[in-house]
Coordinates of C-alpha atoms in Angstrom, one line a residue:
Chain Z
M1 CA 94.2 97.6 368.2
A2 CA 96.0 100.9 368.1
R3 CA 97.5 102.2 371.3
E4 CA 96.2 105.5 372.4
V5 CA 97.8 107.9 374.8
A6 CA 95.7 110.8 376.3
I7 CA 98.0 113.8 377.1
G8 CA 97.0 116.9 379.3
L9 CA 98.6 120.0 379.7
V10 CA 98.4 122.7 382.4
Q11 CA 98.9 126.0 380.9
M12 CA 99.2 128.2 384.1
H13 CA 100.3 131.5 385.4
S14 CA 102.6 131.3 388.8
G15 CA 102.6 134.1 391.3
D16 CA 104.9 134.9 394.2
D17 CA 102.6 132.5 396.5
T18 CA 104.4 129.0 395.9
D19 CA 101.7 127.2 397.9
A20 CA 99.2 128.8 395.7
N21 CA 100.8 127.7 392.6
M22 CA 101.2 124.3 393.8
K23 CA 97.3 124.3 394.9
K24 CA 96.7 125.5 391.3
A25 CA 98.7 122.9 389.6
L26 CA 97.1 120.2 391.5
E27 CA 93.6 121.4 390.4
G28 CA 95.0 121.4 386.8
I29 CA 96.2 118.0 386.9
R30 CA 92.8 116.7 388.8
E31 CA 91.0 118.4 385.8
C32 CA 93.3 117.0 383.2
A33 CA 93.0 113.4 384.7
D34 CA 89.1 113.7 385.0
K35 CA 89.1 114.4 381.2
G36 CA 91.1 111.1 380.8
A37 CA 94.7 112.4 380.7
Q38 CA 97.1 109.5 381.5
I39 CA 100.1 111.8 380.8
I40 CA 99.9 115.3 382.3
A41 CA 102.7 118.1 381.9
L42 CA 103.2 121.3 383.8
P43 CA 105.2 124.3 383.0
E44 CA 108.9 124.9 383.7
L45 CA 109.5 125.8 387.5
F46 CA 105.6 125.9 387.7
R47 CA 106.0 126.0 391.8
A48 CA 107.7 129.6 391.7
P49 CA 107.4 132.6 390.0
Y50 CA 109.9 132.9 387.2
F51 CA 112.6 134.3 389.5
C52 CA 115.5 134.3 386.7
Q53 CA 114.5 137.7 385.4
K54 CA 116.6 139.3 388.1
K55 CA 119.7 138.4 390.2
D56 CA 118.6 137.8 394.0
D57 CA 120.1 135.5 396.3
S58 CA 117.0 135.1 398.4
F59 CA 115.7 133.1 395.3
F60 CA 118.1 130.2 396.3
E61 CA 115.8 129.5 399.0
L62 CA 113.3 128.0 396.5
A63 CA 115.3 125.3 395.6
E64 CA 114.6 121.8 397.0
P65 CA 116.0 118.0 396.8
I66 CA 114.4 115.7 394.4
P67 CA 112.8 113.7 395.7
G68 CA 111.4 116.6 398.0
V69 CA 108.2 118.2 398.8
T70 CA 107.0 119.0 395.3
T71 CA 107.8 115.6 394.0
D72 CA 106.1 114.1 397.2
A73 CA 102.9 116.2 396.3
L74 CA 103.1 115.0 392.7
S75 CA 103.6 111.6 393.5
N76 CA 100.6 111.5 395.7
I77 CA 98.2 112.9 393.0
A78 CA 99.7 110.8 390.2
R79 CA 99.1 107.6 392.4
E80 CA 95.6 108.7 393.1
K81 CA 94.7 109.3 389.6
K82 CA 97.1 106.9 388.0
T83 CA 98.7 109.6 385.6
V84 CA 102.2 110.3 384.6
I85 CA 103.3 113.7 385.6
I86 CA 106.1 115.7 384.0
T87 CA 107.4 119.4 385.2
S88 CA 110.6 121.0 386.0
I89 CA 111.8 122.0 389.6
F90 CA 114.6 124.0 390.9
E91 CA 116.6 121.3 392.3
K92 CA 119.3 121.7 395.1
A93 CA 121.7 119.0 394.5
A94 CA 123.5 116.8 397.0
D95 CA 126.7 118.1 396.0
G96 CA 125.5 121.8 396.8
K97 CA 125.0 122.3 393.0
Y98 CA 121.6 123.9 391.4
Y99 CA 119.9 122.6 388.4
N100 CA 116.7 123.3 386.5
T101 CA 115.6 119.6 386.7
A102 CA 112.6 117.8 385.0
V103 CA 111.1 115.2 386.8
V104 CA 109.0 112.0 385.5
I105 CA 106.7 110.5 387.9
D106 CA 104.8 107.3 386.8
A107 CA 101.4 106.3 387.1
D108 CA 102.1 104.5 390.5
G109 CA 103.6 107.8 392.2
S110 CA 107.3 106.4 391.7
L111 CA 110.0 109.0 390.4
V112 CA 111.4 107.2 387.2
G113 CA 113.2 109.9 385.7
K114 CA 115.1 113.2 386.0
Y115 CA 116.6 115.2 383.4
R116 CA 119.0 118.3 384.4
K117 CA 118.4 121.2 381.8
I118 CA 121.7 121.3 379.5
H119 CA 121.1 124.6 377.4
I120 CA 121.2 127.4 380.1
P121 CA 120.0 130.6 378.7
D122 CA 122.3 133.2 380.1
D123 CA 120.7 136.4 379.0
P124 CA 119.9 139.0 381.7
E125 CA 118.8 141.5 379.1
H126 CA 115.9 139.7 377.8
G127 CA 115.1 138.5 381.2
Y128 CA 116.4 134.7 381.1
D129 CA 119.5 135.2 383.6
E130 CA 119.5 131.6 384.3
G131 CA 123.3 131.3 384.2
Y132 CA 123.1 133.0 387.9
Y133 CA 121.0 130.1 389.2
F134 CA 121.5 126.9 387.2
D135 CA 124.4 124.7 386.3
S136 CA 124.3 123.1 382.9
G137 CA 122.9 119.5 383.5
D138 CA 125.2 116.5 383.7
L139 CA 122.6 113.8 383.3
G140 CA 122.8 113.7 379.5
V141 CA 119.5 113.2 377.5
E142 CA 117.5 110.1 378.7
V143 CA 114.5 108.3 377.5
F144 CA 112.0 107.0 380.4
R145 CA 109.5 104.1 380.1
T146 CA 106.5 105.1 382.1
K147 CA 103.1 103.0 382.3
Y148 CA 101.7 104.8 379.0
A149 CA 104.7 105.7 376.8
K150 CA 108.6 106.1 376.6
V151 CA 109.2 110.0 377.1
A152 CA 112.1 112.2 377.0
P153 CA 112.0 115.5 378.7
Q154 CA 113.8 118.5 377.5
I155 CA 113.4 121.9 379.2
C156 CA 112.7 125.2 377.6
Y157 CA 115.8 126.8 376.1
D158 CA 116.8 123.1 375.2
Q159 CA 113.9 123.4 372.4
W160 CA 116.1 125.4 370.2
F161 CA 118.8 122.8 370.1
P162 CA 117.9 119.8 367.6
E163 CA 120.9 117.8 369.2
G164 CA 118.8 117.0 372.4
A165 CA 115.7 115.8 370.4
R166 CA 117.9 113.7 368.3
I167 CA 119.5 112.0 370.9
A168 CA 116.2 111.3 372.5
G169 CA 114.6 110.2 369.2
M170 CA 117.8 107.8 368.7
K171 CA 117.1 106.3 372.3
G172 CA 113.4 105.6 371.3
A173 CA 111.5 108.5 372.7
E174 CA 107.8 108.4 371.6
I175 CA 107.1 111.9 373.2
L176 CA 109.5 114.9 373.9
F177 CA 108.3 117.0 376.8
Y178 CA 109.2 120.7 376.6
P179 CA 108.1 122.3 380.2
T180 CA 108.7 125.9 379.1
A181 CA 108.8 129.6 380.4
I182 CA 109.1 131.9 377.4
G183 CA 107.3 135.1 376.6
W184 CA 107.5 138.4 375.2
P185 CA 109.5 141.2 376.6
V186 CA 106.9 143.5 378.1
N187 CA 108.4 146.8 376.1
Q188 CA 109.0 145.1 373.0
R189 CA 106.6 146.9 370.7
E190 CA 107.7 145.4 367.4
V191 CA 104.6 143.4 365.8
W192 CA 106.3 141.4 363.6
L193 CA 108.9 140.3 366.0
N194 CA 106.6 139.3 368.5
K195 CA 104.6 137.3 366.0
A196 CA 107.8 135.8 364.7
E197 CA 109.2 134.6 368.0
N198 CA 106.2 132.9 369.0
T199 CA 105.7 131.0 365.5
M200 CA 109.6 130.2 365.3
W201 CA 109.2 128.6 368.8
K202 CA 106.6 126.4 367.6
T203 CA 108.1 125.7 364.4
T204 CA 111.5 124.7 365.8
Q205 CA 109.9 122.1 368.3
I206 CA 107.3 120.5 365.6
S207 CA 110.4 120.1 363.3
H208 CA 112.0 118.0 366.4
G209 CA 109.0 115.7 366.4
I210 CA 109.0 115.4 362.6
D211 CA 112.7 114.7 362.5
N212 CA 113.0 112.0 365.1
N213 CA 109.3 110.6 364.7
C214 CA 108.0 111.7 368.1
F215 CA 104.9 113.4 369.6
V216 CA 105.9 116.7 370.9
V217 CA 104.4 118.3 373.9
A218 CA 105.4 121.8 374.7
V219 CA 103.8 123.3 378.0
N220 CA 104.4 127.0 378.6
R221 CA 103.4 129.4 381.6
V222 CA 101.0 132.3 380.6
K223 CA 100.3 136.0 381.2
L224 CA 102.7 138.8 382.7
E225 CA 105.2 138.3 385.5
D226 CA 107.6 141.4 386.0
T227 CA 108.8 142.2 382.5
L228 CA 108.1 139.3 380.5
R229 CA 104.4 138.3 379.4
F230 CA 104.6 134.5 379.0
W231 CA 102.9 133.7 375.6
G232 CA 101.1 130.2 376.5
S233 CA 100.7 128.8 373.2
S234 CA 101.3 125.3 374.7
F235 CA 100.6 122.6 372.2
I236 CA 101.2 119.0 371.1
S237 CA 102.2 117.8 367.6
D238 CA 102.7 114.6 366.1
P239 CA 105.4 112.7 364.0
F240 CA 104.0 114.3 360.9
G241 CA 104.0 117.7 362.4
Q242 CA 100.5 118.0 362.6
V243 CA 99.1 120.1 365.5
L244 CA 96.5 118.2 367.7
L245 CA 96.0 121.0 370.2
E246 CA 97.1 124.5 370.8
A247 CA 96.4 126.7 373.9
P248 CA 95.7 130.3 373.7
T249 CA 98.3 133.0 374.2
D250 CA 96.5 135.0 377.1
R251 CA 95.0 132.6 379.5
E252 CA 95.3 129.6 381.7
V253 CA 93.8 126.5 380.5
N254 CA 93.9 122.6 381.2
L255 CA 93.7 120.8 377.9
V256 CA 93.7 117.0 376.9
A257 CA 94.3 115.4 373.5
K258 CA 94.1 111.7 372.5
C259 CA 97.2 110.7 370.5
D260 CA 97.4 107.7 368.2
M261 CA 100.7 106.1 368.9
G262 CA 100.3 104.0 365.7
I263 CA 101.3 106.9 363.7
I264 CA 104.9 106.5 365.0
A265 CA 104.9 103.0 362.9
R266 CA 103.2 104.5 360.0
K267 CA 105.6 107.3 359.7
A268 CA 108.7 104.9 360.0
A269 CA 107.4 103.2 357.2
D270 CA 106.8 106.0 355.1
W271 CA 109.6 108.3 355.8
P272 CA 112.5 106.6 357.8
F273 CA 114.7 109.5 358.5
H274 CA 115.5 108.2 361.7
T275 CA 116.9 104.8 360.9
D276 CA 118.8 106.4 357.8
Y277 CA 120.5 108.7 360.1
S278 CA 122.8 106.2 361.7
K279 CA 124.1 105.0 358.2
V280 CA 125.9 108.3 357.3
T281 CA 127.3 109.8 360.5
D282 CA 130.6 109.1 359.3
K283 CA 130.1 111.4 356.3
L284 CA 129.1 114.4 358.2
K285 CA 132.0 116.8 359.1
Chain V
M1 CA 123.8 150.5 355.2
A2 CA 122.1 147.2 355.4
R3 CA 123.3 144.5 352.9
E4 CA 120.4 143.1 350.8
V5 CA 120.8 139.9 348.5
A6 CA 118.2 139.2 346.0
I7 CA 117.5 135.4 345.4
G8 CA 115.8 133.9 342.6
L9 CA 114.2 130.4 342.2
V10 CA 113.5 128.5 339.0
Q11 CA 110.8 126.2 339.9
M12 CA 110.5 124.0 336.9
H13 CA 109.3 120.5 335.5
S14 CA 111.8 118.6 333.8
G15 CA 111.3 116.2 331.0
D16 CA 112.8 113.6 328.9
D17 CA 114.7 115.8 326.5
T18 CA 117.4 117.3 328.6
D19 CA 118.5 120.1 325.9
A20 CA 115.0 121.4 326.4
N21 CA 115.3 121.2 330.1
M22 CA 118.6 122.9 329.9
K23 CA 117.0 125.5 327.6
K24 CA 114.3 126.1 330.1
A25 CA 116.5 126.4 333.0
L26 CA 118.7 129.3 331.1
E27 CA 115.5 130.9 330.3
G28 CA 114.5 130.8 334.2
I29 CA 117.7 132.2 335.0
R30 CA 117.7 134.9 332.6
E31 CA 114.1 136.0 333.8
C32 CA 115.1 136.0 337.5
A33 CA 118.4 138.0 336.8
D34 CA 116.3 140.3 334.8
K35 CA 114.2 140.7 337.9
G36 CA 117.2 141.7 340.0
A37 CA 118.4 138.2 341.2
Q38 CA 122.1 137.9 342.5
I39 CA 122.0 134.1 343.5
I40 CA 119.7 131.9 341.6
A41 CA 118.7 128.2 342.6
L42 CA 117.4 125.4 340.3
P43 CA 116.1 122.1 341.3
E44 CA 117.8 118.9 342.2
L45 CA 119.0 117.4 338.9
F46 CA 117.2 119.6 336.8
R47 CA 118.8 118.5 333.5
A48 CA 117.3 115.2 333.4
P49 CA 113.8 113.6 334.2
Y50 CA 113.8 112.5 337.8
F51 CA 115.1 109.0 336.7
C52 CA 115.6 107.6 340.2
Q53 CA 112.0 106.2 340.1
K54 CA 113.1 103.2 338.5
K55 CA 116.3 101.0 338.0
D56 CA 117.5 101.4 334.5
D57 CA 121.2 101.1 333.7
S58 CA 120.8 103.3 330.8
F59 CA 120.4 106.3 332.7
F60 CA 124.1 106.3 334.1
E61 CA 124.8 107.7 330.7
L62 CA 123.3 110.9 331.8
A63 CA 126.2 111.4 334.2
E64 CA 129.0 113.9 333.6
P65 CA 132.0 115.1 335.0
I66 CA 132.3 118.5 337.0
P67 CA 133.3 120.5 335.3
G68 CA 131.5 119.6 332.3
V69 CA 128.9 120.4 329.7
T70 CA 126.2 121.5 332.4
T71 CA 128.6 123.5 334.3
D72 CA 130.0 125.2 331.4
A73 CA 126.6 126.4 330.2
L74 CA 125.9 127.7 333.8
S75 CA 129.2 129.5 334.0
N76 CA 128.7 131.2 330.8
I77 CA 125.1 132.6 331.9
A78 CA 126.5 133.4 335.4
R79 CA 129.2 135.6 333.9
E80 CA 127.0 137.0 331.4
K81 CA 124.3 138.0 334.1
K82 CA 126.8 138.2 337.1
T83 CA 124.6 135.9 339.0
V84 CA 125.6 133.4 341.3
I85 CA 123.9 129.7 340.4
I86 CA 123.4 126.7 342.6
T87 CA 121.8 123.5 341.3
S88 CA 122.4 119.8 341.5
I89 CA 124.0 117.4 338.6
F90 CA 124.4 113.9 338.3
E91 CA 128.1 113.5 338.5
K92 CA 130.4 111.0 337.3
A93 CA 133.7 111.2 339.4
A94 CA 137.2 110.7 338.0
D95 CA 137.2 107.4 340.2
G96 CA 134.1 106.1 338.5
K97 CA 131.7 106.7 341.1
Y98 CA 128.5 108.3 340.9
Y99 CA 127.2 111.3 343.0
N100 CA 124.4 113.6 343.2
T101 CA 126.3 116.8 343.3
A102 CA 125.6 120.4 344.0
V103 CA 127.6 123.1 342.1
V104 CA 128.0 126.8 343.2
I105 CA 129.1 128.9 340.3
D106 CA 130.1 132.4 341.2
A107 CA 129.1 135.5 339.5
D108 CA 132.2 135.6 337.6
G109 CA 131.4 131.9 336.2
S110 CA 134.0 130.3 338.3
L111 CA 133.0 126.9 339.7
V112 CA 133.6 127.8 343.7
G113 CA 132.1 124.9 345.3
K114 CA 131.0 121.2 345.3
Y115 CA 128.9 119.4 347.8
R116 CA 128.1 115.7 347.2
K117 CA 124.7 114.7 348.7
I118 CA 125.2 112.7 351.9
H119 CA 122.0 111.3 352.7
I120 CA 120.7 109.0 350.0
P121 CA 116.9 107.9 349.9
D122 CA 116.8 104.1 349.3
D123 CA 113.2 103.8 348.8
P124 CA 112.1 102.1 345.4
E125 CA 108.6 101.7 347.1
H126 CA 107.9 105.5 347.1
G127 CA 110.0 106.3 344.0
Y128 CA 113.3 107.4 345.5
D129 CA 115.5 104.8 344.4
E130 CA 118.7 107.0 344.7
G131 CA 120.6 104.2 346.5
Y132 CA 120.8 102.4 343.1
Y133 CA 122.3 105.5 341.5
F134 CA 124.5 107.5 343.9
D135 CA 127.3 106.8 346.6
S136 CA 126.6 109.0 349.6
G137 CA 128.8 112.0 349.4
D138 CA 132.5 112.2 350.4
L139 CA 133.0 115.9 350.7
G140 CA 131.4 116.8 354.0
V141 CA 129.3 119.7 354.5
E142 CA 130.9 123.2 353.3
V143 CA 130.2 126.6 353.2
F144 CA 131.3 128.8 349.9
R145 CA 132.1 132.5 349.7
T146 CA 130.4 133.8 346.6
K147 CA 130.4 137.5 345.5
Y148 CA 126.8 138.1 347.0
A149 CA 126.9 135.6 350.3
K150 CA 128.3 132.7 352.1
V151 CA 126.3 129.5 351.0
A152 CA 126.0 126.0 351.9
P153 CA 124.2 123.6 349.4
Q154 CA 122.6 120.9 350.8
I155 CA 120.3 118.5 348.5
C156 CA 116.7 117.3 348.9
Y157 CA 116.8 114.5 351.5
D158 CA 119.4 116.0 353.4
Q159 CA 116.7 118.5 354.5
W160 CA 115.2 115.9 357.0
F161 CA 118.5 116.0 358.8
P162 CA 119.3 118.9 361.0
E163 CA 122.9 117.5 361.3
G164 CA 124.0 119.0 357.8
A165 CA 122.3 122.4 358.5
R166 CA 124.0 122.8 362.1
I167 CA 127.4 122.0 360.3
A168 CA 126.9 124.6 357.9
G169 CA 125.6 127.1 360.5
M170 CA 128.7 126.5 362.3
K171 CA 131.0 127.1 359.4
G172 CA 129.3 130.6 358.9
A173 CA 126.5 129.9 356.2
E174 CA 124.3 132.6 355.5
I175 CA 122.1 130.9 353.3
L176 CA 121.3 127.1 353.0
F177 CA 120.2 125.8 349.7
Y178 CA 118.0 122.9 349.1
P179 CA 117.7 121.9 345.4
T180 CA 115.1 119.1 345.6
A181 CA 113.0 116.8 343.7
I182 CA 110.2 115.8 346.0
G183 CA 106.4 114.9 345.5
W184 CA 103.3 113.1 346.3
P185 CA 103.1 109.3 344.9
V186 CA 100.3 109.8 342.1
N187 CA 98.2 106.8 343.6
Q188 CA 98.4 108.4 347.1
R189 CA 94.7 109.3 348.0
E190 CA 94.9 110.2 351.8
V191 CA 94.2 114.0 351.7
W192 CA 95.6 114.3 355.3
L193 CA 98.8 112.8 354.6
N194 CA 99.3 115.0 351.3
K195 CA 98.8 118.1 353.3
A196 CA 101.0 116.7 356.2
E197 CA 103.9 115.7 353.8
N198 CA 104.0 119.2 352.2
T199 CA 103.7 120.9 355.4
M200 CA 106.4 119.1 357.3
W201 CA 108.9 119.5 354.5
K202 CA 108.4 123.3 354.8
T203 CA 108.6 123.1 358.7
T204 CA 111.7 121.0 359.1
Q205 CA 113.8 123.3 356.5
I206 CA 112.7 126.5 358.1
S207 CA 113.6 125.3 361.4
H208 CA 117.1 124.8 360.0
G209 CA 117.2 128.5 359.4
I210 CA 115.9 129.1 362.8
D211 CA 118.1 126.9 364.7
N212 CA 121.2 128.1 362.8
N213 CA 120.4 131.8 362.1
C214 CA 120.5 131.4 358.4
F215 CA 118.2 132.1 355.5
V216 CA 116.8 128.9 353.6
V217 CA 116.2 128.3 349.9
A218 CA 114.2 125.3 348.8
V219 CA 113.7 124.7 345.2
N220 CA 111.6 121.8 344.0
R221 CA 110.5 120.4 340.7
V222 CA 106.9 120.5 339.9
K223 CA 104.2 118.7 338.1
L224 CA 104.0 114.9 337.2
E225 CA 106.7 112.6 336.0
D226 CA 105.9 108.9 336.0
T227 CA 104.4 108.2 339.4
L228 CA 105.6 111.3 341.3
R229 CA 103.5 114.5 341.1
F230 CA 106.5 116.9 342.2
W231 CA 104.8 119.5 344.6
G232 CA 106.8 122.5 343.8
S233 CA 106.1 124.8 347.0
S234 CA 109.6 126.4 346.6
F235 CA 110.2 128.9 349.3
I236 CA 112.6 131.3 351.0
S237 CA 112.5 131.6 354.7
D238 CA 114.5 134.0 356.9
P239 CA 116.4 133.5 360.4
F240 CA 113.3 134.2 362.1
G241 CA 111.5 131.6 360.4
Q242 CA 109.4 134.1 358.3
V243 CA 108.7 133.0 354.8
L244 CA 109.3 135.5 352.3
L245 CA 108.2 133.8 349.1
E246 CA 106.4 130.5 348.3
A247 CA 105.8 129.1 345.0
P248 CA 102.7 127.4 343.9
T249 CA 102.4 123.7 344.2
D250 CA 101.1 123.1 340.5
R251 CA 103.1 125.1 338.1
E252 CA 106.4 126.5 336.8
V253 CA 107.4 130.0 338.1
N254 CA 110.5 132.1 338.3
L255 CA 110.5 134.1 341.4
V256 CA 113.1 136.7 343.1
A257 CA 113.0 137.8 346.9
K258 CA 115.0 140.6 348.3
C259 CA 116.7 139.2 351.5
D260 CA 118.1 141.8 354.4
M261 CA 121.1 140.2 355.3
G262 CA 121.2 142.6 358.7
I263 CA 118.3 140.4 359.9
I264 CA 121.1 137.7 360.7
A265 CA 123.0 140.2 363.1
R266 CA 119.7 141.0 364.7
K267 CA 119.0 137.6 365.3
A268 CA 122.1 136.6 366.8
A269 CA 121.8 139.6 369.3
D270 CA 118.2 138.6 370.2
W271 CA 118.6 134.7 370.3
P272 CA 122.2 133.5 370.6
F273 CA 121.5 129.9 370.1
H274 CA 124.3 129.2 367.6
T275 CA 126.9 130.7 369.7
D276 CA 125.4 128.9 372.9
Y277 CA 125.6 125.7 371.2
S278 CA 129.2 125.1 371.4
K279 CA 129.5 125.8 375.0
V280 CA 127.7 122.4 376.0
T281 CA 128.6 119.9 373.5
D282 CA 130.1 117.9 376.0
K283 CA 127.2 117.6 378.2
L284 CA 125.0 116.0 375.3
K285 CA 125.2 112.2 375.3

């Protein structure tokens, strides 16, 4: 019988009140779980406002160890609802460095995986001044086996780099997760550009799923924060690039899609890109 | 003033008569050039039927040296019309090996570049038995400077592998060209699958242009040959993933689109993925 995995997305706005953000995230998880979701994803750095729009040392106080208060809260609800949870957290590491770190919490509440964002956008002009806050990740790209599927977290800006997805695919990922914080600069008036940015964001991520025979789950913030209007548009696509679910650009939603994992084997039989790849790497230069 | 390059596509059917195919290709080039095209692309192996659907040693007689009769004919019309021409040819190399080789002929008729297809589909079941005919290319991925733009040829199955496009992008390609022979197996009746295959073919190529800040030109065969119904759908996309031109699935056309090369600098300023990439390769593992 085909293995089916129900994936939930919490597309949310995060404000200045970190406790209120946490409360909303837990409500979203609860709603997705009640709709049957087995793996639930939250946006990048959901607990805080997207502070990387400006340089302000006080924001370093938002950083926390992993495990810590946020993972504890997520572990509790994961255990209660028997769901896997994936998101990103502003991590203060033991050595004093700061990372933008994705966590994978299994359905028994255990922390099974951690990925530190590698591609750090260093772009103050457009509101992504992450270079001020985060070191580039030092844990490589990994695939984590959870109760329901083998998952690989990547984070936001990583989505523009096919290399991370390829490594995850070669390590056996069934689902790529991209917790994200991306939006339109509020002063950007060019209609074609706004449309193109949103569309190309979907296109490149969907292609990573095609090229590596994975599902792709992108979960984004939504609504205005300071000078960025986060564009939502969270989605799930399958290994054939079919979009199973797409959230609106302008409001919070908690959505669930059932994913037939059997389609991975079907595509591998028809279109064996992944296995072909390893035969010819010596030719590329 | 913005630099504009007009790109032409000859989306054609190739039959058993190689002279008739050549004649049709030259007519298509002439039509595109008369519409203002400065760079013109033809489908993969346009001179012959897509013989890779079966194993038949007599087809090796179709192979030719480069330069040879086909490049001579293309050089003549390139010189006459002052156009760059890009396509693929069944090459018999000096050492006796056989390759599926893209050629880049400059607007003065000179042969400025050669790329031998690296990713060879070895898939007799679906009609792509190229492993029987071609060695995997030994020339790496290169960018060639022509009169009108810096171009990088890739060929058909290469399109599913972001690695080739990435190398071309890092070497400064402005336009990626994918001469192609892809279609639906004539007996494939699943409507969703036919649609998904065609869509994912476009998606992954468009994403290579997004991720590497290039234009993408895919030029495909069209119509039934033996057991494959080539799906046309030739297209040109820009670095923002916008599709400037798309050909129909079911008939021959010669189309031209004007491409504003200034958009490459515009995107590099807004979304500097390409330059960011080189900073973090040591982190990927």
